[in-house]
PDB file of C-alpha atoms and ligand atoms in Angstrom:
ATOM      1  CA  MET A   2     -35.747  -1.097   2.852  1.00  0.00           C
ATOM      2  CA  TYR A   3     -38.044   0.685   0.529  1.00  0.00           C
ATOM      3  CA  PHE A   4     -35.856   3.027  -0.651  1.00  0.00           C
ATOM      4  CA  ASN A   5     -32.100   3.982  -0.821  1.00  0.00           C
ATOM      5  CA  ASP A   6     -30.097   7.064  -2.027  1.00  0.00           C
ATOM      6  CA  ASN A   7     -30.539   5.955  -5.775  1.00  0.00           C
ATOM      7  CA  THR A   8     -34.422   5.478  -5.465  1.00  0.00           C
ATOM      8  CA  LEU A   9     -37.023   7.567  -7.625  1.00  0.00           C
ATOM      9  CA  VAL A  10     -40.704   7.409  -7.313  1.00  0.00           C
ATOM     10  CA  PHE A  11     -43.290   8.634  -9.408  1.00  0.00           C
ATOM     11  CA  LEU A  12     -45.578  11.632  -7.950  1.00  0.00           C
ATOM     12  CA  ASP A  13     -47.898  13.298 -10.078  1.00  0.00           C
ATOM     13  CA  GLY A  14     -46.275  13.533 -13.668  1.00  0.00           C
ATOM     14  CA  HIS A  15     -42.769  13.339 -12.044  1.00  0.00           C
ATOM     15  CA  PHE A  16     -39.975  10.973 -10.855  1.00  0.00           C
ATOM     16  CA  VAL A  17     -38.564  12.303  -7.824  1.00  0.00           C
ATOM     17  CA  LYS A  18     -36.663  11.184  -4.862  1.00  0.00           C
ATOM     18  CA  PRO A  19     -38.551   9.926  -2.138  1.00  0.00           C
ATOM     19  CA  GLU A  20     -37.772  12.767   0.212  1.00  0.00           C
ATOM     20  CA  GLN A  21     -39.182  15.058  -2.358  1.00  0.00           C
ATOM     21  CA  ALA A  22     -42.524  13.337  -2.432  1.00  0.00           C
ATOM     22  CA  SER A  23     -44.273  14.817   0.577  1.00  0.00           C
ATOM     23  CA  CYS A  24     -47.859  15.223   1.497  1.00  0.00           C
ATOM     24  CA  SER A  25     -49.585  17.826   3.885  1.00  0.00           C
ATOM     25  CA  VAL A  26     -50.425  16.647   7.258  1.00  0.00           C
ATOM     26  CA  TYR A  27     -54.168  17.822   6.373  1.00  0.00           C
ATOM     27  CA  ALA A  28     -54.604  15.723   3.766  1.00  0.00           C
ATOM     28  CA  GLN A  29     -57.845  14.334   3.355  1.00  0.00           C
ATOM     29  CA  SER A  30     -56.534  10.842   2.720  1.00  0.00           C
ATOM     30  CA  LEU A  31     -54.335  10.988   5.934  1.00  0.00           C
ATOM     31  CA  HIS A  32     -57.171  11.744   8.227  1.00  0.00           C
ATOM     32  CA  TYR A  33     -59.874   9.690   6.787  1.00  0.00           C
ATOM     33  CA  GLY A  34     -57.967   6.417   5.012  1.00  0.00           C
ATOM     34  CA  TYR A  35     -59.702   7.975   2.019  1.00  0.00           C
ATOM     35  CA  ALA A  36     -57.412   6.641  -0.784  1.00  0.00           C
ATOM     36  CA  ALA A  37     -57.089   3.414  -3.130  1.00  0.00           C
ATOM     37  CA  PHE A  38     -54.110   1.406  -3.780  1.00  0.00           C
ATOM     38  CA  GLU A  39     -52.771  -1.528  -5.385  1.00  0.00           C
ATOM     39  CA  GLY A  40     -49.954  -4.051  -4.992  1.00  0.00           C
ATOM     40  CA  LEU A  41     -48.561  -5.474  -8.022  1.00  0.00           C
ATOM     41  CA  ARG A  42     -45.171  -7.530  -8.514  1.00  0.00           C
ATOM     42  CA  SER A  43     -42.463  -7.663 -11.565  1.00  0.00           C
ATOM     43  CA  TYR A  44     -40.713 -10.685 -12.325  1.00  0.00           C
ATOM     44  CA  SER A  45     -37.436 -11.537 -14.279  1.00  0.00           C
ATOM     45  CA  THR A  46     -39.036 -13.799 -16.796  1.00  0.00           C
ATOM     46  CA  THR A  47     -37.826 -15.858 -19.783  1.00  0.00           C
ATOM     47  CA  ALA A  48     -39.166 -12.862 -21.938  1.00  0.00           C
ATOM     48  CA  GLY A  49     -37.587 -10.029 -19.893  1.00  0.00           C
ATOM     49  CA  ILE A  50     -39.170  -8.107 -17.040  1.00  0.00           C
ATOM     50  CA  ARG A  51     -42.933  -8.641 -16.719  1.00  0.00           C
ATOM     51  CA  ILE A  52     -45.387  -7.023 -14.467  1.00  0.00           C
ATOM     52  CA  PHE A  53     -47.756  -9.734 -13.367  1.00  0.00           C
ATOM     53  CA  LYS A  54     -51.383  -8.992 -14.870  1.00  0.00           C
ATOM     54  CA  ALA A  55     -50.638  -5.326 -14.554  1.00  0.00           C
ATOM     55  CA  LYS A  56     -53.893  -4.651 -16.574  1.00  0.00           C
ATOM     56  CA  GLU A  57     -56.107  -6.677 -14.154  1.00  0.00           C
ATOM     57  CA  HIS A  58     -54.513  -4.617 -11.163  1.00  0.00           C
ATOM     58  CA  TYR A  59     -54.862  -1.389 -12.822  1.00  0.00           C
ATOM     59  CA  GLU A  60     -58.577  -1.934 -13.791  1.00  0.00           C
ATOM     60  CA  ARG A  61     -58.923  -2.829 -10.037  1.00  0.00           C
ATOM     61  CA  LEU A  62     -57.246   0.453  -9.164  1.00  0.00           C
ATOM     62  CA  HIS A  63     -59.948   2.331 -11.377  1.00  0.00           C
ATOM     63  CA  TYR A  64     -62.894   0.362  -9.683  1.00  0.00           C
ATOM     64  CA  SER A  65     -61.764   1.104  -6.224  1.00  0.00           C
ATOM     65  CA  CYS A  66     -61.546   4.713  -7.306  1.00  0.00           C
ATOM     66  CA  GLN A  67     -64.766   4.739  -8.859  1.00  0.00           C
ATOM     67  CA  ALA A  68     -66.231   2.724  -5.794  1.00  0.00           C
ATOM     68  CA  VAL A  69     -65.488   5.856  -3.396  1.00  0.00           C
ATOM     69  CA  GLY A  70     -65.824   8.502  -5.864  1.00  0.00           C
ATOM     70  CA  LEU A  71     -61.945   9.328  -5.872  1.00  0.00           C
ATOM     71  CA  PRO A  72     -60.855  10.807  -9.316  1.00  0.00           C
ATOM     72  CA  LEU A  73     -58.085   9.171 -11.369  1.00  0.00           C
ATOM     73  CA  ALA A  74     -56.568  10.754 -14.282  1.00  0.00           C
ATOM     74  CA  TYR A  75     -54.539   8.087 -15.608  1.00  0.00           C
ATOM     75  CA  THR A  76     -55.494   5.097 -18.086  1.00  0.00           C
ATOM     76  CA  VAL A  77     -54.756   1.725 -17.476  1.00  0.00           C
ATOM     77  CA  GLU A  78     -52.405   1.886 -20.080  1.00  0.00           C
ATOM     78  CA  GLU A  79     -50.534   5.036 -19.100  1.00  0.00           C
ATOM     79  CA  LEU A  80     -50.303   3.465 -15.404  1.00  0.00           C
ATOM     80  CA  THR A  81     -48.890   0.368 -16.676  1.00  0.00           C
ATOM     81  CA  ALA A  82     -46.185   2.280 -18.937  1.00  0.00           C
ATOM     82  CA  LEU A  83     -45.345   4.494 -15.936  1.00  0.00           C
ATOM     83  CA  THR A  84     -44.631   1.440 -13.877  1.00  0.00           C
ATOM     84  CA  TYR A  85     -42.428  -0.117 -16.546  1.00  0.00           C
ATOM     85  CA  GLU A  86     -40.496   3.298 -16.580  1.00  0.00           C
ATOM     86  CA  LEU A  87     -40.484   3.546 -12.790  1.00  0.00           C
ATOM     87  CA  LEU A  88     -38.912  -0.030 -12.969  1.00  0.00           C
ATOM     88  CA  GLU A  89     -36.300   0.823 -15.441  1.00  0.00           C
ATOM     89  CA  LEU A  90     -35.058   4.061 -13.733  1.00  0.00           C
ATOM     90  CA  ASN A  91     -34.791   1.987 -10.549  1.00  0.00           C
ATOM     91  CA  ARG A  92     -33.307  -1.015 -12.189  1.00  0.00           C
ATOM     92  CA  LEU A  93     -35.549  -3.251 -10.819  1.00  0.00           C
ATOM     93  CA  SER A  94     -36.506  -6.605 -12.007  1.00  0.00           C
ATOM     94  CA  ASP A  95     -38.172  -8.581  -9.208  1.00  0.00           C
ATOM     95  CA  ALA A  96     -40.065  -5.943  -7.347  1.00  0.00           C
ATOM     96  CA  TYR A  97     -43.103  -5.143  -5.436  1.00  0.00           C
ATOM     97  CA  ILE A  98     -44.940  -1.908  -6.991  1.00  0.00           C
ATOM     98  CA  ARG A  99     -47.527   0.208  -4.802  1.00  0.00           C
ATOM     99  CA  PRO A 100     -49.480   2.770  -6.585  1.00  0.00           C
ATOM    100  CA  LEU A 101     -51.585   4.979  -4.324  1.00  0.00           C
ATOM    101  CA  VAL A 102     -54.450   7.400  -5.268  1.00  0.00           C
ATOM    102  CA  TYR A 103     -54.804   9.820  -2.769  1.00  0.00           C
ATOM    103  CA  ALA A 104     -56.431  13.063  -1.808  1.00  0.00           C
ATOM    104  CA  GLY A 105     -53.485  15.038  -0.915  1.00  0.00           C
ATOM    105  CA  GLU A 106     -54.920  18.599  -0.613  1.00  0.00           C
ATOM    106  CA  PRO A 107     -55.362  20.362   2.968  1.00  0.00           C
ATOM    107  CA  ASN A 108     -59.137  19.392   3.409  1.00  0.00           C
ATOM    108  CA  MET A 109     -60.752  18.254   6.607  1.00  0.00           C
ATOM    109  CA  GLY A 110     -64.156  17.973   4.858  1.00  0.00           C
ATOM    110  CA  ILE A 111     -65.635  14.654   4.155  1.00  0.00           C
ATOM    111  CA  LYS A 112     -66.715  15.180   0.700  1.00  0.00           C
ATOM    112  CA  ALA A 113     -65.156  13.569  -2.367  1.00  0.00           C
ATOM    113  CA  PRO A 114     -62.402  15.769  -3.978  1.00  0.00           C
ATOM    114  CA  ALA A 115     -62.331  17.057  -7.297  1.00  0.00           C
ATOM    115  CA  THR A 116     -58.730  15.910  -7.818  1.00  0.00           C
ATOM    116  CA  SER A 117     -56.404  13.415  -6.743  1.00  0.00           C
ATOM    117  CA  ASN A 118     -52.832  12.819  -6.347  1.00  0.00           C
ATOM    118  CA  LEU A 119     -50.972   9.358  -7.836  1.00  0.00           C
ATOM    119  CA  PHE A 120     -47.908   8.010  -6.237  1.00  0.00           C
ATOM    120  CA  ILE A 121     -45.977   4.692  -7.569  1.00  0.00           C
ATOM    121  CA  ALA A 122     -43.119   3.363  -5.612  1.00  0.00           C
ATOM    122  CA  ALA A 123     -41.296   0.181  -6.193  1.00  0.00           C
ATOM    123  CA  TRP A 124     -38.814  -2.196  -4.210  1.00  0.00           C
ATOM    124  CA  GLU A 125     -37.468  -5.409  -3.783  1.00  0.00           C
ATOM    125  CA  TRP A 126     -39.820  -7.343  -1.506  1.00  0.00           C
ATOM    126  CA  GLY A 127     -39.416 -11.247  -0.573  1.00  0.00           C
ATOM    127  CA  LYS A 128     -42.458 -13.084  -0.042  1.00  0.00           C
ATOM    128  CA  TYR A 129     -44.848 -11.004   2.300  1.00  0.00           C
ATOM    129  CA  LEU A 130     -45.596 -13.779   4.648  1.00  0.00           C
ATOM    130  CA  GLY A 131     -42.273 -15.679   4.323  1.00  0.00           C
ATOM    131  CA  ASP A 132     -42.004 -19.293   2.920  1.00  0.00           C
ATOM    132  CA  GLN A 133     -42.934 -21.385   5.931  1.00  0.00           C
ATOM    133  CA  CYS A 134     -46.459 -22.902   6.435  1.00  0.00           C
ATOM    134  CA  LEU A 135     -48.416 -20.467   8.800  1.00  0.00           C
ATOM    135  CA  ARG A 136     -50.536 -20.970  11.785  1.00  0.00           C
ATOM    136  CA  LEU A 137     -53.431 -19.218  11.540  1.00  0.00           C
ATOM    137  CA  MET A 138     -56.340 -18.176  14.177  1.00  0.00           C
ATOM    138  CA  ILE A 139     -59.860 -17.465  13.384  1.00  0.00           C
ATOM    139  CA  SER A 140     -60.044 -13.514  14.332  1.00  0.00           C
ATOM    140  CA  PRO A 141     -62.483 -12.010  16.756  1.00  0.00           C
ATOM    141  CA  TYR A 142     -62.610  -9.213  14.237  1.00  0.00           C
ATOM    142  CA  GLU A 143     -64.877  -9.597  11.038  1.00  0.00           C
ATOM    143  CA  ARG A 144     -64.176  -8.150   7.606  1.00  0.00           C
ATOM    144  CA  PRO A 145     -66.011  -4.993   7.256  1.00  0.00           C
ATOM    145  CA  ASN A 146     -69.777  -5.074   6.153  1.00  0.00           C
ATOM    146  CA  PRO A 147     -70.093  -5.096   2.410  1.00  0.00           C
ATOM    147  CA  LYS A 148     -72.965  -2.885   3.185  1.00  0.00           C
ATOM    148  CA  ALA A 149     -70.898  -0.457   5.201  1.00  0.00           C
ATOM    149  CA  VAL A 150     -67.934   0.158   2.706  1.00  0.00           C
ATOM    150  CA  PRO A 151     -67.142  -1.318  -0.977  1.00  0.00           C
ATOM    151  CA  ILE A 152     -65.175  -4.402   0.428  1.00  0.00           C
ATOM    152  CA  GLU A 153     -64.244  -5.392  -3.018  1.00  0.00           C
ATOM    153  CA  ALA A 154     -62.433  -2.110  -3.489  1.00  0.00           C
ATOM    154  CA  LYS A 155     -58.804  -2.033  -2.494  1.00  0.00           C
ATOM    155  CA  ILE A 156     -59.150   1.191  -0.108  1.00  0.00           C
ATOM    156  CA  SER A 157     -56.799   2.513   2.502  1.00  0.00           C
ATOM    157  CA  GLY A 158     -59.236   2.526   5.247  1.00  0.00           C
ATOM    158  CA  HIS A 159     -60.285  -0.857   5.009  1.00  0.00           C
ATOM    159  CA  TYR A 160     -56.733  -1.992   6.401  1.00  0.00           C
ATOM    160  CA  ALA A 161     -57.267  -0.532   9.820  1.00  0.00           C
ATOM    161  CA  ASN A 162     -59.368  -3.759  10.136  1.00  0.00           C
ATOM    162  CA  SER A 163     -56.449  -5.626   8.578  1.00  0.00           C
ATOM    163  CA  ILE A 164     -53.844  -4.267  11.044  1.00  0.00           C
ATOM    164  CA  VAL A 165     -56.078  -4.723  13.982  1.00  0.00           C
ATOM    165  CA  ALA A 166     -56.933  -8.522  13.165  1.00  0.00           C
ATOM    166  CA  SER A 167     -53.059  -9.215  12.092  1.00  0.00           C
ATOM    167  CA  SER A 168     -51.557  -7.719  15.232  1.00  0.00           C
ATOM    168  CA  ASP A 169     -54.158  -9.197  17.405  1.00  0.00           C
ATOM    169  CA  ALA A 170     -53.265 -12.763  15.974  1.00  0.00           C
ATOM    170  CA  LYS A 171     -49.562 -12.131  16.380  1.00  0.00           C
ATOM    171  CA  MET A 172     -50.082 -10.887  19.830  1.00  0.00           C
ATOM    172  CA  LYS A 173     -51.531 -14.086  20.688  1.00  0.00           C
ATOM    173  CA  GLY A 174     -48.836 -16.167  19.106  1.00  0.00           C
ATOM    174  CA  TYR A 175     -50.043 -17.113  15.710  1.00  0.00           C
ATOM    175  CA  ASP A 176     -48.570 -16.188  12.530  1.00  0.00           C
ATOM    176  CA  GLU A 177     -51.792 -14.651  10.649  1.00  0.00           C
ATOM    177  CA  ALA A 178     -55.367 -13.996  11.188  1.00  0.00           C
ATOM    178  CA  LEU A 179     -58.351 -15.581   9.251  1.00  0.00           C
ATOM    179  CA  LEU A 180     -61.503 -13.206   9.442  1.00  0.00           C
ATOM    180  CA  LEU A 181     -65.180 -14.321   9.126  1.00  0.00           C
ATOM    181  CA  ASP A 182     -67.758 -12.158   7.363  1.00  0.00           C
ATOM    182  CA  MET A 183     -70.651 -10.400   8.905  1.00  0.00           C
ATOM    183  CA  HIS A 184     -72.824 -13.721   8.685  1.00  0.00           C
ATOM    184  CA  GLY A 185     -69.764 -15.965  10.458  1.00  0.00           C
ATOM    185  CA  PHE A 186     -68.799 -17.283   7.063  1.00  0.00           C
ATOM    186  CA  VAL A 187     -64.885 -17.579   6.585  1.00  0.00           C
ATOM    187  CA  ALA A 188     -64.304 -14.711   4.346  1.00  0.00           C
ATOM    188  CA  GLU A 189     -60.274 -13.893   4.075  1.00  0.00           C
ATOM    189  CA  GLY A 190     -56.904 -13.057   5.525  1.00  0.00           C
ATOM    190  CA  PRO A 191     -55.900  -9.427   6.339  1.00  0.00           C
ATOM    191  CA  GLY A 192     -54.055  -9.093   2.992  1.00  0.00           C
ATOM    192  CA  SER A 193     -54.701 -12.331   1.190  1.00  0.00           C
ATOM    193  CA  ASN A 194     -57.642 -14.836   0.179  1.00  0.00           C
ATOM    194  CA  PHE A 195     -58.033 -18.339   1.713  1.00  0.00           C
ATOM    195  CA  PHE A 196     -58.402 -21.612   0.200  1.00  0.00           C
ATOM    196  CA  PHE A 197     -58.848 -25.203   1.870  1.00  0.00           C
ATOM    197  CA  GLU A 198     -58.678 -28.641   0.500  1.00  0.00           C
ATOM    198  CA  LYS A 199     -60.918 -31.436   1.018  1.00  0.00           C
ATOM    199  CA  ASN A 200     -61.111 -34.822  -1.082  1.00  0.00           C
ATOM    200  CA  GLY A 201     -59.070 -33.349  -3.697  1.00  0.00           C
ATOM    201  CA  GLU A 202     -61.239 -30.620  -4.280  1.00  0.00           C
ATOM    202  CA  LEU A 203     -60.854 -26.669  -3.401  1.00  0.00           C
ATOM    203  CA  TYR A 204     -62.848 -24.415  -1.477  1.00  0.00           C
ATOM    204  CA  THR A 205     -63.091 -20.437  -1.157  1.00  0.00           C
ATOM    205  CA  ALA A 206     -65.214 -17.832  -0.239  1.00  0.00           C
ATOM    206  CA  PRO A 207     -67.327 -16.436  -2.902  1.00  0.00           C
ATOM    207  CA  ALA A 208     -67.353 -12.876  -4.294  1.00  0.00           C
ATOM    208  CA  GLY A 209     -69.344 -10.465  -2.073  1.00  0.00           C
ATOM    209  CA  SER A 210     -67.473  -9.887   1.539  1.00  0.00           C
ATOM    210  CA  ILE A 211     -63.956 -10.349  -0.088  1.00  0.00           C
ATOM    211  CA  LEU A 212     -61.323  -8.570  -1.929  1.00  0.00           C
ATOM    212  CA  GLN A 213     -61.596 -10.475  -5.221  1.00  0.00           C
ATOM    213  CA  GLY A 214     -57.674 -11.207  -5.458  1.00  0.00           C
ATOM    214  CA  ILE A 215     -55.975 -11.483  -8.822  1.00  0.00           C
ATOM    215  CA  THR A 216     -53.683 -14.190  -7.472  1.00  0.00           C
ATOM    216  CA  ARG A 217     -57.266 -15.885  -6.005  1.00  0.00           C
ATOM    217  CA  ALA A 218     -58.257 -16.016  -9.816  1.00  0.00           C
ATOM    218  CA  THR A 219     -55.014 -17.050 -11.280  1.00  0.00           C
ATOM    219  CA  VAL A 220     -54.853 -19.848  -8.898  1.00  0.00           C
ATOM    220  CA  ILE A 221     -58.229 -20.976  -9.489  1.00  0.00           C
ATOM    221  CA  GLU A 222     -57.678 -21.076 -13.415  1.00  0.00           C
ATOM    222  CA  LEU A 223     -54.495 -23.078 -12.528  1.00  0.00           C
ATOM    223  CA  ALA A 224     -56.252 -25.546 -10.496  1.00  0.00           C
ATOM    224  CA  ARG A 225     -59.243 -25.979 -12.992  1.00  0.00           C
ATOM    225  CA  GLU A 226     -56.884 -26.340 -16.078  1.00  0.00           C
ATOM    226  CA  ALA A 227     -55.289 -29.213 -13.794  1.00  0.00           C
ATOM    227  CA  GLY A 228     -58.714 -30.830 -13.380  1.00  0.00           C
ATOM    228  CA  VAL A 229     -59.164 -29.805  -9.872  1.00  0.00           C
ATOM    229  CA  ARG A 230     -62.541 -28.754  -8.839  1.00  0.00           C
ATOM    230  CA  VAL A 231     -62.732 -25.477  -7.137  1.00  0.00           C
ATOM    231  CA  HIS A 232     -65.949 -24.267  -5.118  1.00  0.00           C
ATOM    232  CA  GLU A 233     -66.564 -20.755  -4.606  1.00  0.00           C
ATOM    233  CA  GLN A 234     -68.951 -20.970  -1.661  1.00  0.00           C
ATOM    234  CA  PHE A 235     -69.738 -19.982   1.757  1.00  0.00           C
ATOM    235  CA  PHE A 236     -68.353 -22.001   4.603  1.00  0.00           C
ATOM    236  CA  ARG A 237     -68.028 -21.792   8.249  1.00  0.00           C
ATOM    237  CA  PRO A 238     -64.930 -22.342  10.400  1.00  0.00           C
ATOM    238  CA  GLU A 239     -66.187 -25.551  11.900  1.00  0.00           C
ATOM    239  CA  GLU A 240     -65.886 -27.110   8.163  1.00  0.00           C
ATOM    240  CA  LEU A 241     -62.087 -26.342   8.323  1.00  0.00           C
ATOM    241  CA  LEU A 242     -61.832 -29.590  10.806  1.00  0.00           C
ATOM    242  CA  GLU A 243     -62.619 -31.782   7.968  1.00  0.00           C
ATOM    243  CA  ALA A 244     -60.066 -30.045   5.746  1.00  0.00           C
ATOM    244  CA  GLU A 245     -56.762 -31.615   4.756  1.00  0.00           C
ATOM    245  CA  GLY A 246     -54.957 -28.442   3.935  1.00  0.00           C
ATOM    246  CA  ALA A 247     -55.257 -24.978   3.415  1.00  0.00           C
ATOM    247  CA  PHE A 248     -53.301 -21.906   1.709  1.00  0.00           C
ATOM    248  CA  LEU A 249     -53.311 -18.379   1.437  1.00  0.00           C
ATOM    249  CA  THR A 250     -52.815 -16.485  -1.975  1.00  0.00           C
ATOM    250  CA  GLY A 251     -51.871 -12.787  -2.539  1.00  0.00           C
ATOM    251  CA  THR A 252     -49.718 -10.782  -4.849  1.00  0.00           C
ATOM    252  CA  ALA A 253     -47.346  -9.907  -1.942  1.00  0.00           C
ATOM    253  CA  ALA A 254     -47.659 -13.199  -0.338  1.00  0.00           C
ATOM    254  CA  GLU A 255     -48.032 -15.284  -3.446  1.00  0.00           C
ATOM    255  CA  VAL A 256     -49.095 -18.941  -2.671  1.00  0.00           C
ATOM    256  CA  VAL A 257     -48.212 -19.865   0.857  1.00  0.00           C
ATOM    257  CA  GLY A 258     -49.348 -22.892   2.927  1.00  0.00           C
ATOM    258  CA  VAL A 259     -51.084 -23.219   6.092  1.00  0.00           C
ATOM    259  CA  SER A 260     -50.541 -25.805   8.729  1.00  0.00           C
ATOM    260  CA  SER A 261     -53.005 -25.115  11.369  1.00  0.00           C
ATOM    261  CA  ILE A 262     -55.997 -22.963  12.321  1.00  0.00           C
ATOM    262  CA  GLY A 263     -56.495 -22.489  16.036  1.00  0.00           C
ATOM    263  CA  GLU A 264     -55.628 -25.546  17.758  1.00  0.00           C
ATOM    264  CA  HIS A 265     -56.593 -27.565  14.379  1.00  0.00           C
ATOM    265  CA  VAL A 266     -53.413 -28.840  12.893  1.00  0.00           C
ATOM    266  CA  PHE A 267     -53.648 -30.380   9.252  1.00  0.00           C
ATOM    267  CA  ARG A 268     -52.724 -34.128   9.111  1.00  0.00           C
ATOM    268  CA  LYS A 269     -51.515 -33.798   5.439  1.00  0.00           C
ATOM    269  CA  PRO A 270     -48.074 -32.537   5.189  1.00  0.00           C
ATOM    270  CA  TYR A 271     -48.269 -29.279   3.075  1.00  0.00           C
ATOM    271  CA  ALA A 272     -45.833 -30.768   0.352  1.00  0.00           C
ATOM    272  CA  ASP A 273     -48.701 -33.477  -0.304  1.00  0.00           C
ATOM    273  CA  THR A 274     -51.268 -30.613  -0.967  1.00  0.00           C
ATOM    274  CA  ILE A 275     -52.698 -29.028  -4.058  1.00  0.00           C
ATOM    275  CA  GLY A 276     -51.808 -25.948  -2.506  1.00  0.00           C
ATOM    276  CA  ALA A 277     -48.167 -26.800  -2.556  1.00  0.00           C
ATOM    277  CA  GLN A 278     -48.500 -27.653  -6.451  1.00  0.00           C
ATOM    278  CA  LEU A 279     -50.233 -24.646  -7.108  1.00  0.00           C
ATOM    279  CA  ALA A 280     -47.481 -22.562  -5.653  1.00  0.00           C
ATOM    280  CA  GLN A 281     -44.990 -24.104  -8.076  1.00  0.00           C
ATOM    281  CA  GLN A 282     -47.141 -23.735 -10.792  1.00  0.00           C
ATOM    282  CA  TYR A 283     -47.695 -19.987  -9.792  1.00  0.00           C
ATOM    283  CA  THR A 284     -44.054 -19.454  -9.648  1.00  0.00           C
ATOM    284  CA  ALA A 285     -43.592 -21.051 -13.124  1.00  0.00           C
ATOM    285  CA  LEU A 286     -46.454 -18.871 -14.398  1.00  0.00           C
ATOM    286  CA  VAL A 287     -45.390 -15.442 -13.181  1.00  0.00           C
ATOM    287  CA  THR A 288     -41.698 -16.139 -14.326  1.00  0.00           C
ATOM    288  CA  GLY A 289     -43.089 -17.063 -17.796  1.00  0.00           C
ATOM    289  CA  LYS A 290     -41.744 -20.735 -17.637  1.00  0.00           C
ATOM    290  CA  ALA A 291     -45.082 -22.201 -18.092  1.00  0.00           C
ATOM    291  CA  ALA A 292     -49.031 -22.036 -18.783  1.00  0.00           C
ATOM    292  CA  PRO A 293     -48.288 -18.471 -20.891  1.00  0.00           C
ATOM    293  CA  HIS A 294     -51.840 -18.370 -22.395  1.00  0.00           C
ATOM    294  CA  LEU A 295     -53.157 -17.424 -18.526  1.00  0.00           C
ATOM    295  CA  LEU A 296     -50.864 -14.567 -18.543  1.00  0.00           C
ATOM    296  CA  SER A 297     -53.028 -11.458 -20.094  1.00  0.00           C
ATOM    297  CA  THR A 298     -50.149  -8.662 -20.049  1.00  0.00           C
TER     298      THR A 298
HETATM  299  N1  PMP B 314     -57.541  -9.877   0.272  1.00  0.00           N
HETATM  300  C1  PMP B 314     -57.221  -8.749   0.817  1.00  0.00           C
HETATM  301  C2  PMP B 314     -57.793  -8.073   2.130  1.00  0.00           C
HETATM  302  C3  PMP B 314     -56.107  -7.991   0.316  1.00  0.00           C
HETATM  303  O1  PMP B 314     -55.325  -7.065   0.654  1.00  0.00           O
HETATM  304  C4  PMP B 314     -55.503  -8.739  -0.753  1.00  0.00           C
HETATM  305  C5  PMP B 314     -53.929  -8.226  -1.108  1.00  0.00           C
HETATM  306  N2  PMP B 314     -54.263  -7.308  -2.417  1.00  0.00           N
HETATM  307  C6  PMP B 314     -55.835 -10.094  -1.671  1.00  0.00           C
HETATM  308  C7  PMP B 314     -56.879 -10.513  -0.891  1.00  0.00           C
HETATM  309  C8  PMP B 314     -55.225 -10.819  -2.446  1.00  0.00           C
HETATM  310  O2  PMP B 314     -55.469  -9.963  -3.787  1.00  0.00           O
HETATM  311  P1  PMP B 314     -54.596 -10.140  -4.817  1.00  0.00           P
HETATM  312  O3  PMP B 314     -54.218 -11.418  -5.164  1.00  0.00           O
HETATM  313  O4  PMP B 314     -55.095  -9.279  -5.776  1.00  0.00           O
HETATM  314  O5  PMP B 314     -53.220  -9.374  -4.284  1.00  0.00           O
END
């Protein structure tokens, strides 16, 4: 699924076969989740193959590395150029792209390393959470405390929390988890940001205890351009009882509707919500069919 006989991946300056891209089982990153990553998508657009917001993603990768003291020896421009080269070598157009900066040297210490490794892979991947509206549940697991870890950085170790919450929700018969922050406010999904709609306006958690999604920022821009008010503010799960609709956003998931949270089923059909309209606009934007001024790269 992620690779075939012809796949090439990038590892530390070379394009190699996936089986040649190996890593020590004594690697610091493997033991401590001490690595930073990104998730980008490329699309076939009216102007050729384009990576959506490559600059923003690679700037966030730099921020993530910096936040945990992980060296990153490549500039945003170099990372972007390497990624386009990787797509071309693999003849990929609509792809998901996964760069990973990790500490691959055998090292059982818990001190930041002097060097790091860079791995980038790309593959065709459908919408991560599918196309159907999702049934969410409020997770008993909170997002990590921002005073314990830099939660706005995309650090591999944070995803142990995501996997635990998502698996728990699926085990209980739901499609995905919705996590609260340490103060009991709704934060985000395990791999996506959350919005709800009330009286024609949108609400989403503010910066501070979430990963500030690039899709989230794009959707906020699209909504505001269309004259929809977007509130970035704290809210409690009880407030969702008054919501008319909701959706999740993320590079892998794109924009996907939510039909219910716990026992509460939204009355408005998803097709009639602002989320459904934004999902269409998002697709038009990433494929270059609309609003090109919102594209930075
Ligand atoms: N929150 C979390 C925890 C995520 O893993 C992701 C996916 N990167 C998002 C939000 C959405 O971020 P983006 O829109 O930049 O992909």
